[in-house]
Every structure is written in structure tokens, then in C-alpha cells.
PDB file of C-alpha atoms in Angstrom:
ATOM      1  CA  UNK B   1      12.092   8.085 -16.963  1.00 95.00           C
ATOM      2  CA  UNK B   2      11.283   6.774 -13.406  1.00 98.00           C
ATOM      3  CA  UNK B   3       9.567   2.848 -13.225  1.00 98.00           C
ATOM      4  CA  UNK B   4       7.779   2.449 -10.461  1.00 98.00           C
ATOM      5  CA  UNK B   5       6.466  -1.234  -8.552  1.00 98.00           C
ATOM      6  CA  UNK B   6       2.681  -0.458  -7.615  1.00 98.00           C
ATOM      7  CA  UNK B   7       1.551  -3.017  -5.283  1.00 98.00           C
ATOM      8  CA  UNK B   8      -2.041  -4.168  -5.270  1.00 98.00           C
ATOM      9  CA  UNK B   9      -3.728  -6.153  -2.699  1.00 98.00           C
ATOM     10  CA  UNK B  10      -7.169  -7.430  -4.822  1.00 98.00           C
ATOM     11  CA  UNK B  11     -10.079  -5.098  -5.904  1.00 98.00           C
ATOM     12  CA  UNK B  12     -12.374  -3.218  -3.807  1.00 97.00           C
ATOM     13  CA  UNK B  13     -12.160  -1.297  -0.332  1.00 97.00           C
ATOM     14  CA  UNK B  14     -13.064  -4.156   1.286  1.00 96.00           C
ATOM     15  CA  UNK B  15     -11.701  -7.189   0.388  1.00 96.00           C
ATOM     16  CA  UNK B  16      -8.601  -5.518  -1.740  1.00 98.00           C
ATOM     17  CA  UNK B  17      -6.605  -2.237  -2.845  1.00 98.00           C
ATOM     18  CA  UNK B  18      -8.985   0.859  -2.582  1.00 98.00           C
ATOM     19  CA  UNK B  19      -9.899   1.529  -6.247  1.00 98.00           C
ATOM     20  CA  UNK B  20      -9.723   5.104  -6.121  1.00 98.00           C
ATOM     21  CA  UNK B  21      -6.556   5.068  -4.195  1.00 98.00           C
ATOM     22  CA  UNK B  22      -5.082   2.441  -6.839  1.00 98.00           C
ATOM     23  CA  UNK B  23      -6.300   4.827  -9.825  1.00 98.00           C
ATOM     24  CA  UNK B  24      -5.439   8.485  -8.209  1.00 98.00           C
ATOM     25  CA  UNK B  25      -1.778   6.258  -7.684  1.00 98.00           C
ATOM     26  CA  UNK B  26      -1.766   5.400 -11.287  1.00 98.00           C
ATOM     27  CA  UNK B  27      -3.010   8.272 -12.785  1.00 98.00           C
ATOM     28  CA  UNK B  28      -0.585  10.723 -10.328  1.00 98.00           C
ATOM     29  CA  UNK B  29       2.860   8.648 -11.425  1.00 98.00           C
ATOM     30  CA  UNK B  30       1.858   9.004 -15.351  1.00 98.00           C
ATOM     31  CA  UNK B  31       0.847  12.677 -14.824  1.00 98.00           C
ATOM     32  CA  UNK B  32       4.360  13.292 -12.955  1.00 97.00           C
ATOM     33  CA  UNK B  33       6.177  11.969 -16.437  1.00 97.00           C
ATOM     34  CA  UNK B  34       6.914   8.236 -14.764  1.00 98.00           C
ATOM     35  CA  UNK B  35       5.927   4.758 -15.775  1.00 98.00           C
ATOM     36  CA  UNK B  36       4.436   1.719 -13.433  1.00 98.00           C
ATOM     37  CA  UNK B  37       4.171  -1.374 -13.096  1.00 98.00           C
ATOM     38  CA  UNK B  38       1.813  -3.166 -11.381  1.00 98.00           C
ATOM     39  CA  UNK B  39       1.843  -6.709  -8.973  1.00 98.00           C
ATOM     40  CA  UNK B  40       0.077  -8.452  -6.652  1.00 98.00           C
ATOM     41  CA  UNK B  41       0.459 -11.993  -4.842  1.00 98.00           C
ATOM     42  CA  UNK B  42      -1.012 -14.611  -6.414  1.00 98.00           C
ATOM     43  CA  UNK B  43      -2.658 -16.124  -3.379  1.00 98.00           C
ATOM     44  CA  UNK B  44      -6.462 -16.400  -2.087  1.00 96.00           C
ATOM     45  CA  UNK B  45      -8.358 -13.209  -0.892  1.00 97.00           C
ATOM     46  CA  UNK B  46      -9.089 -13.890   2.785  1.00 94.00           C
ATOM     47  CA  UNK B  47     -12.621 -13.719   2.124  1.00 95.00           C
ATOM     48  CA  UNK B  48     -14.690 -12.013  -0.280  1.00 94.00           C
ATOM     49  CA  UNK B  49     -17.282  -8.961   0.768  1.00 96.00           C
ATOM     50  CA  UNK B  50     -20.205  -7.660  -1.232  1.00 95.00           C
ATOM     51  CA  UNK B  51     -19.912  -4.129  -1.580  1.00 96.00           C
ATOM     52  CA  UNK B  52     -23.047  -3.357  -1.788  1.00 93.00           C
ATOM     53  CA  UNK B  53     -24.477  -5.031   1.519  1.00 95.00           C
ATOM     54  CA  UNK B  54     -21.286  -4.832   3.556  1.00 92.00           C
ATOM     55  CA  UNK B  55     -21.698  -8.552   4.391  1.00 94.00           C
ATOM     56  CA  UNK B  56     -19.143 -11.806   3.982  1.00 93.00           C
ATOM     57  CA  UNK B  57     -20.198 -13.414   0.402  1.00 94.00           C
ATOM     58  CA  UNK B  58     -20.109 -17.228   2.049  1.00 91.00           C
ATOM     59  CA  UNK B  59     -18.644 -20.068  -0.175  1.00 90.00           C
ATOM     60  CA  UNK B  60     -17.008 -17.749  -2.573  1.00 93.00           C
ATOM     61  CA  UNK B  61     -13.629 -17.345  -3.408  1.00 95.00           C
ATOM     62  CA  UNK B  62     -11.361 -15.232  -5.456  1.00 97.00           C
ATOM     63  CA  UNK B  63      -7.566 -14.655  -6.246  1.00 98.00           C
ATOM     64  CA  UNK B  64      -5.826 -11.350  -5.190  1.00 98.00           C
ATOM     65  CA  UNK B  65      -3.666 -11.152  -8.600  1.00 98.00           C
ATOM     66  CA  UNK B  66      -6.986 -11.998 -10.358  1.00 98.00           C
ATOM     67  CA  UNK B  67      -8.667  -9.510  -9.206  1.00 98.00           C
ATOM     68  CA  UNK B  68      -5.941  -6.755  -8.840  1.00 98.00           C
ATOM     69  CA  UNK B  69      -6.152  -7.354 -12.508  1.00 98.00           C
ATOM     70  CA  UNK B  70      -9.329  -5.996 -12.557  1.00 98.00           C
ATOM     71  CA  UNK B  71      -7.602  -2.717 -11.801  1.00 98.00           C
ATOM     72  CA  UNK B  72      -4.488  -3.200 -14.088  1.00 98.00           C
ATOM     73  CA  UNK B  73      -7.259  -3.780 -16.942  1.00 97.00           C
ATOM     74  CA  UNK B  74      -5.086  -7.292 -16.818  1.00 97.00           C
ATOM     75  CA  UNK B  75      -1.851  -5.811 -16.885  1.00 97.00           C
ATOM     76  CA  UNK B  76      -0.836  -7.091 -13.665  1.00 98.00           C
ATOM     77  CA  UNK B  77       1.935  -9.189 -12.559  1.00 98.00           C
ATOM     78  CA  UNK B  78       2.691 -12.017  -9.645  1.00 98.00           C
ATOM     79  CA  UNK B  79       4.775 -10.619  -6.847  1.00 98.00           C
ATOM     80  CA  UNK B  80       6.964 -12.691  -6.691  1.00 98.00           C
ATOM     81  CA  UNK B  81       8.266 -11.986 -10.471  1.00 98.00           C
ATOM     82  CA  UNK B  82       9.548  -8.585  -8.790  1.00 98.00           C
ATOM     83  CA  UNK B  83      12.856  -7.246  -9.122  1.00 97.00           C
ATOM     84  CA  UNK B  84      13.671  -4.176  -7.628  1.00 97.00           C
ATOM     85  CA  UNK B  85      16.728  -3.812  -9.997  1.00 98.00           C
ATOM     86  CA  UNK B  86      14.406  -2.769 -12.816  1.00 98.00           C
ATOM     87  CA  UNK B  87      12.259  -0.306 -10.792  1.00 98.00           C
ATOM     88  CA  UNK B  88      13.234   3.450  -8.908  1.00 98.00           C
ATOM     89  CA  UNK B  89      10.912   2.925  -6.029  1.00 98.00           C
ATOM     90  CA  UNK B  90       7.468   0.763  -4.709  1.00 98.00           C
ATOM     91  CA  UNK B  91       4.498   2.009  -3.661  1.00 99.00           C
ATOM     92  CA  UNK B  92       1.330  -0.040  -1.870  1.00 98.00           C
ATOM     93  CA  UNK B  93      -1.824   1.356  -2.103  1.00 98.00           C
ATOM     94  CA  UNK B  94      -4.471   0.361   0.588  1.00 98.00           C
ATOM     95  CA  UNK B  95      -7.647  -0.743   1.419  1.00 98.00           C
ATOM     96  CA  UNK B  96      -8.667  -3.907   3.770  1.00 97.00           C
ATOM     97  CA  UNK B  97      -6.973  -5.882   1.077  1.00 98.00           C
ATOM     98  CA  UNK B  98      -3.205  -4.529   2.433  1.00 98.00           C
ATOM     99  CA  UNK B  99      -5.192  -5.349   6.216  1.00 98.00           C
ATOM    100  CA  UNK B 100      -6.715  -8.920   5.301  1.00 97.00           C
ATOM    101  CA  UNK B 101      -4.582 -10.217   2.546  1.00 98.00           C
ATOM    102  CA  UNK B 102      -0.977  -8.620   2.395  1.00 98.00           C
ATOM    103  CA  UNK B 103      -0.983  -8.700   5.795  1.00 98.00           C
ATOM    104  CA  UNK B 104      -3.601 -10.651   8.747  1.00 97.00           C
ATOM    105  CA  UNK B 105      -3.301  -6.763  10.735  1.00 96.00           C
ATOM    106  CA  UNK B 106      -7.079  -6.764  10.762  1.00 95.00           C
ATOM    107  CA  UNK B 107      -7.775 -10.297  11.980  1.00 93.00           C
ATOM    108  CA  UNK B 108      -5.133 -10.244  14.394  1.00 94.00           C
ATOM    109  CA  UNK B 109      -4.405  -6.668  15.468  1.00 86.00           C
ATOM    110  CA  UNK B 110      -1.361  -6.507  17.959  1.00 84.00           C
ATOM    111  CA  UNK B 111      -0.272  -9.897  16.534  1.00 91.00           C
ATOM    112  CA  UNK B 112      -0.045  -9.272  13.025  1.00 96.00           C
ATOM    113  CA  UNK B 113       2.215 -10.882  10.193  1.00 96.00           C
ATOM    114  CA  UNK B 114       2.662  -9.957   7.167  1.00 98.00           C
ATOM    115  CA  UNK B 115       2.667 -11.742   3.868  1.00 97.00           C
ATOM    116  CA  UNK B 116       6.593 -13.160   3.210  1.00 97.00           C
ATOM    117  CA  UNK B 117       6.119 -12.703  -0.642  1.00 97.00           C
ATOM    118  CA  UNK B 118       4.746  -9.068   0.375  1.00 98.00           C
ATOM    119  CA  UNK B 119       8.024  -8.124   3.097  1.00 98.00           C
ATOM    120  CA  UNK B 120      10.681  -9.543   0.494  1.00 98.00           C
ATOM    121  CA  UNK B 121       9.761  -7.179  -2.392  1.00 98.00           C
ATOM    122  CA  UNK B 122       9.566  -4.680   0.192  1.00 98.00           C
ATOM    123  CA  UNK B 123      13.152  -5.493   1.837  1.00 98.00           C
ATOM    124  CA  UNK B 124      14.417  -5.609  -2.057  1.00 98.00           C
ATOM    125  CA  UNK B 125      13.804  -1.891  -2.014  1.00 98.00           C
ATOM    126  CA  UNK B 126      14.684  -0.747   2.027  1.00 98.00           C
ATOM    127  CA  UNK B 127      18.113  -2.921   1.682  1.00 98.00           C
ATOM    128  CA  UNK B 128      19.378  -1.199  -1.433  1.00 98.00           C
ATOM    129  CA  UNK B 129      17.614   2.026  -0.278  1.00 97.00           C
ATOM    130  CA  UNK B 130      15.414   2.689  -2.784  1.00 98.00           C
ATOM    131  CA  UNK B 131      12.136   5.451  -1.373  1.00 98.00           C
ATOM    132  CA  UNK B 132       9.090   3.640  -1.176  1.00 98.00           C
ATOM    133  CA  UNK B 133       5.644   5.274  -0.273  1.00 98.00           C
ATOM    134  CA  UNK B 134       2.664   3.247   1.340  1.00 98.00           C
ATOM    135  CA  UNK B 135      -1.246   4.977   2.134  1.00 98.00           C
ATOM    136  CA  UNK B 136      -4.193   4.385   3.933  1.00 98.00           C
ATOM    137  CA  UNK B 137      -3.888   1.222   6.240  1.00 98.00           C
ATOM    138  CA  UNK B 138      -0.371   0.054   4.383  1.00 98.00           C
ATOM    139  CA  UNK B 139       1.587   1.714   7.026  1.00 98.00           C
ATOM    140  CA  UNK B 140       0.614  -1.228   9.245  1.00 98.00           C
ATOM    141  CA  UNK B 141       4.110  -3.418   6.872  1.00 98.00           C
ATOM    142  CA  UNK B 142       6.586  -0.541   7.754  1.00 98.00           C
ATOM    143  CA  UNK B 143       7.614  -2.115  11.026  1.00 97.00           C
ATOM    144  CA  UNK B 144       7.665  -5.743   9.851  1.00 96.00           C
ATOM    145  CA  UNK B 145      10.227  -3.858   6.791  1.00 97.00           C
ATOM    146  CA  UNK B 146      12.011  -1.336   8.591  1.00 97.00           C
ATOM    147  CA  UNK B 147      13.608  -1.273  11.955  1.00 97.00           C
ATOM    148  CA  UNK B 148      12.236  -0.272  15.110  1.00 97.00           C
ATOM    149  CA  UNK B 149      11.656   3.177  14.682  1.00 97.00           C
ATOM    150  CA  UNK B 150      10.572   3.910  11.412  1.00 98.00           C
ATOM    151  CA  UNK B 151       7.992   7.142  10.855  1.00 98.00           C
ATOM    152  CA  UNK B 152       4.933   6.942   9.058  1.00 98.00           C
ATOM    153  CA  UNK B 153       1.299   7.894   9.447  1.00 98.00           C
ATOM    154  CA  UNK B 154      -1.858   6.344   9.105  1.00 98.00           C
ATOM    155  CA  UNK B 155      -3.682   9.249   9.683  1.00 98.00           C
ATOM    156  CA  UNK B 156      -5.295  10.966  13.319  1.00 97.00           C
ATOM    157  CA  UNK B 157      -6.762   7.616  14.374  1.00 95.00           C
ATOM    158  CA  UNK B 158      -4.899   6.631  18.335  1.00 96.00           C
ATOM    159  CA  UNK B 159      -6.440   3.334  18.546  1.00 96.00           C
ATOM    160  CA  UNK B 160      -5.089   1.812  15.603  1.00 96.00           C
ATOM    161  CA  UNK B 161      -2.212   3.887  15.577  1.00 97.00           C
ATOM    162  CA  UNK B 162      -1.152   2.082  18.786  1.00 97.00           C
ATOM    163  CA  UNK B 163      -1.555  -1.169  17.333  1.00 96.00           C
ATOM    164  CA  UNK B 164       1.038  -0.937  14.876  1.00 97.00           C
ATOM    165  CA  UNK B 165       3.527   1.160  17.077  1.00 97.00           C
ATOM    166  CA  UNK B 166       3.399  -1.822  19.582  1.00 96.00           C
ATOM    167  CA  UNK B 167       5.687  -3.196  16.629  1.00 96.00           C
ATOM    168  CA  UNK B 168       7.872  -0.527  16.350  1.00 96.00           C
ATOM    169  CA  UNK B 169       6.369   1.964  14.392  1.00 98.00           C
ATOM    170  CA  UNK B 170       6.781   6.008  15.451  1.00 98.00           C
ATOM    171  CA  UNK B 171       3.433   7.428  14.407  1.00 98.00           C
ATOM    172  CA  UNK B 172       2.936  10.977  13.243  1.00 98.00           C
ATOM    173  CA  UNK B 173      -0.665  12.286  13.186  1.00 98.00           C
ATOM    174  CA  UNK B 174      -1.675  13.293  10.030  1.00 98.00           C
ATOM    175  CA  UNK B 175      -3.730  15.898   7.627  1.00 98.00           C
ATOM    176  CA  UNK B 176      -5.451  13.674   5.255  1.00 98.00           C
ATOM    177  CA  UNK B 177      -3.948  16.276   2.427  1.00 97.00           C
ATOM    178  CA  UNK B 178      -0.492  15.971   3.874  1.00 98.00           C
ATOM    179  CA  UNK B 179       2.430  13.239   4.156  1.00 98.00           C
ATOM    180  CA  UNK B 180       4.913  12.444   6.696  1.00 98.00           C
ATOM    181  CA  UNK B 181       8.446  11.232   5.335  1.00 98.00           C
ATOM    182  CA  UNK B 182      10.679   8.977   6.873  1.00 98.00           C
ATOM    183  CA  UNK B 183      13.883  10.933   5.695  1.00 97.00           C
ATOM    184  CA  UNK B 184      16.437   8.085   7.007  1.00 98.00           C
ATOM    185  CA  UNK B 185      14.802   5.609   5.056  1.00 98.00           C
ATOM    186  CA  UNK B 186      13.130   6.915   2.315  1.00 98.00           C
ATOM    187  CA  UNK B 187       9.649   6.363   3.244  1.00 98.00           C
ATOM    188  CA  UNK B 188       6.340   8.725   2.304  1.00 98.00           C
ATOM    189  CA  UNK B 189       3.279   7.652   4.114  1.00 98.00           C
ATOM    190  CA  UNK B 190      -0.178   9.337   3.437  1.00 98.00           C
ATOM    191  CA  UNK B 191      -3.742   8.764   5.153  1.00 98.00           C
ATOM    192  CA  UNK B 192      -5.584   9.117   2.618  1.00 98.00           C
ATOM    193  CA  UNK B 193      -8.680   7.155   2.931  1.00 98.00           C
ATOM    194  CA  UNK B 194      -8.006   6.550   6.353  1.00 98.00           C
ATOM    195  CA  UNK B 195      -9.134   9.712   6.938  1.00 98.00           C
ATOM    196  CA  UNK B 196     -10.670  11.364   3.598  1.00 98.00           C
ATOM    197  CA  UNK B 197     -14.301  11.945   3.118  1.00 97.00           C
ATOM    198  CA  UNK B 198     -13.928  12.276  -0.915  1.00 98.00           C
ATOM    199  CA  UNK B 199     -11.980  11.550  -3.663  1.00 98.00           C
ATOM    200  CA  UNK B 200     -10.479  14.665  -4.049  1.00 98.00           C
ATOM    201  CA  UNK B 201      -9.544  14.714  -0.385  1.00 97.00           C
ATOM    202  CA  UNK B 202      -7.647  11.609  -0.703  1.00 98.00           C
ATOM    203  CA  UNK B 203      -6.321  12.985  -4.136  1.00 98.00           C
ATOM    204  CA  UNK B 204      -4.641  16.045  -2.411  1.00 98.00           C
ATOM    205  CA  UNK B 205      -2.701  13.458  -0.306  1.00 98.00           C
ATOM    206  CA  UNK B 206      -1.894  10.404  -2.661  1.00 98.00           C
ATOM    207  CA  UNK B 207      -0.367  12.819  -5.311  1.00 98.00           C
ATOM    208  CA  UNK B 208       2.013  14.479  -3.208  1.00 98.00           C
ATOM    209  CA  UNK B 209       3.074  11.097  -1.859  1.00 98.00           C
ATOM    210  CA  UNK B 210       3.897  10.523  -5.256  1.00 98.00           C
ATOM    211  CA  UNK B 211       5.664  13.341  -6.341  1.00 98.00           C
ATOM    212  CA  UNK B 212       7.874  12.978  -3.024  1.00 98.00           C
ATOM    213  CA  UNK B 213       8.475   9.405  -3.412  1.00 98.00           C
ATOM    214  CA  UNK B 214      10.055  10.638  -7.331  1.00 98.00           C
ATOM    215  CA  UNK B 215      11.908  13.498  -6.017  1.00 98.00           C
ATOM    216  CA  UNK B 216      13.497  10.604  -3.997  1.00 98.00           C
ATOM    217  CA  UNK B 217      14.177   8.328  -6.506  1.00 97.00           C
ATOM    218  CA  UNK B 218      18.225   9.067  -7.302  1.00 83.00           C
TER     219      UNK B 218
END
């Protein structure tokens, strides 16, 4: 049976992972007859946003691992516990969590990092080429992961696209029910909510970035 390292960014579109994203991503890798795992790092959210108004929550605080737990229902583990010698292949789910806390891409746009706990588990994976599979904004890690070059997709959206190919990323436009695959290095890439108006939209995507990233898995 196939393990696979789901990577979670906190909870809630805004702030963290993309619930339905993280749950369609659960719920497609148990359906497809493999197991997960999930992590997250156990750092501060870069801020926290109610949902409901849109707005910056001021003074509060809260943990991404915490709160990816929230997701897990508590079965969620600290990044940097990860070892890609138990697992078949990683995938990161999205939301402005993989934008604001794996990564500072929407603070800083062209001049992005990304998290160093966040681009070692990655690089565990790439360097012993194991497939990995990232959706929505995620994309935005690939060329801070992979060399110059690398394919993926975040979807039919130029102005953001160009952002992260100024790093080194070859964009592919995208259906939001299709994938683009990075055959040279094992990558499956997905819009999904980049792009998707529903959850069944983003569904049609997420689970065949799944069931590609499996059939990849040797």
C-alpha cells in the first residue's frame, strides 16, 4: 500500500491549507486504496483572518501545526519529523496558508522565499526522485525545489503566473479539471481553487492529481 506525506499549511483559505482542497486530498488518496500522513511546520501563522469578514483579526495569533490539526482531527505531525524514506510521494495542498506561511510569495511577490523546513522535505523527495503533486497556489515552491525549468500550473491566471516563472518556473495554462505533469521530475500540478467555482470543480482536478501522483509512485 502507497504512504503518502500531505503537507498542510494551517486551516482555512485564508490564513492556511484550503479545507476542501485538504479533505478532497484526503478523502481521494484513501478512496485510491493508499494511506497518508499528514504535517505541517510548527511555526506562527503570518497573521490570522476572520473568515467571515475577510479582515486581519489584530493581536491574535495562532500556530500552523495547531491549526492544521484542526484538519487532521489532531493527527498531524511537525515537519520537520519527516522522512521521506517511509513515504512513496508528498503532496501540498493550498490555500494563502502555502502563500503567507510556507512560503512569504504573497507578501513579497517577485521576491519570494520559501520556508527552509518546507524546501528540505520537499528536496528529500525531488533528490531521491520520488513524484510529488502540489495545487492551487503551491506551485509558487516548485522553482525554489526544482531547477530552472520545471513545469507546473497554477491555473489560466498571466499575472501571477509571471511572478513565479521570474524564478524559473515554465507555466502551462490550465483547465481547472485537468493537471499538467512534469514528466522529468515527477511533478503533478493542479489549479484547483485557483480557478474552480465549486467543490466539485476543484474535485475533478485534485483527484486526478492524485491518482497520477500514485501511478508514479514505483
Amino acid at each position: 500500500m502507497k504512504n503518502i506525506a500531505v503537507i498542510l499549511s494551517g486551516c482555512g483559505v485564508y490564513d492556511g491549507s484550503e479545507i476542501q482542497e485538504a479533505v478532497i486530498t484526503l478523502l481521494a488518496i484513501a478512496q485510491q486504496g493508499a494511506r497518508y500522513r499528514c504535517f505541517a511546520p510548527n511555526i506562527a501563522q503570518h497573521h490570522v483572518i476572520n473568515h467571515l469578514t475577510g479582515e486581519v483579526s489584530e493581536g491574535e495569533s495562532r500556530n500552523v501545526l495547531a491549526e492544521a490539526a484542526r484538519i487532521a482531527r489532531g493527527d498531524v505531525e511537525d515537519l520537520t519529523l519527516l522522512s521521506e524514506k517511509e513515504f512513496d510521494a508528498i503532496i501540498f495542498v493550498g490555500g494563502f496558508g502555502a502563500a503567507k506561511n510556507l512560503s512569504s510569495f504573497a507578501l513579497d511577490n517577485d521576491n519570494y522565499n520559501v520556508n527552509e523546513q518546507v524546501v528540505n522535505a520537499a528536496k528529500m523527495f525531488a533528490n531521491v526522485d520520488k513524484p510529488s503533486g502540489f495545487m492551487c497556489i503551491a506551485p509558487a515552491l516548485l522553482p525554489m525545489i526544482y531547477p530552472v525549468g520545471v513545469k507546473g500550473t497554477i491555473g489560466k491566471d498571466s499575472a501571477t503566473a509571471s511572478l513565479i516563472t521570474a524564478q524559473g518556473l515554465t507555466h502551462i495554462d490550465c483547465e481547472v479539471t485537468d493537471i499538467v505533469v512534469d514528466d522529468t521530475y515527477k511533478i503533478v500540478t493542479t489549479p484547483a481553487y485557483m480557478l474552480a467555482e465549486s467543490i466539485d470543480e476543484a474535485a475533478v482536478g485534485i483527484n486526478k492529481l492524485v491518482k497520477h501522483v500514485l501511478a508514479l509512485c514505483k
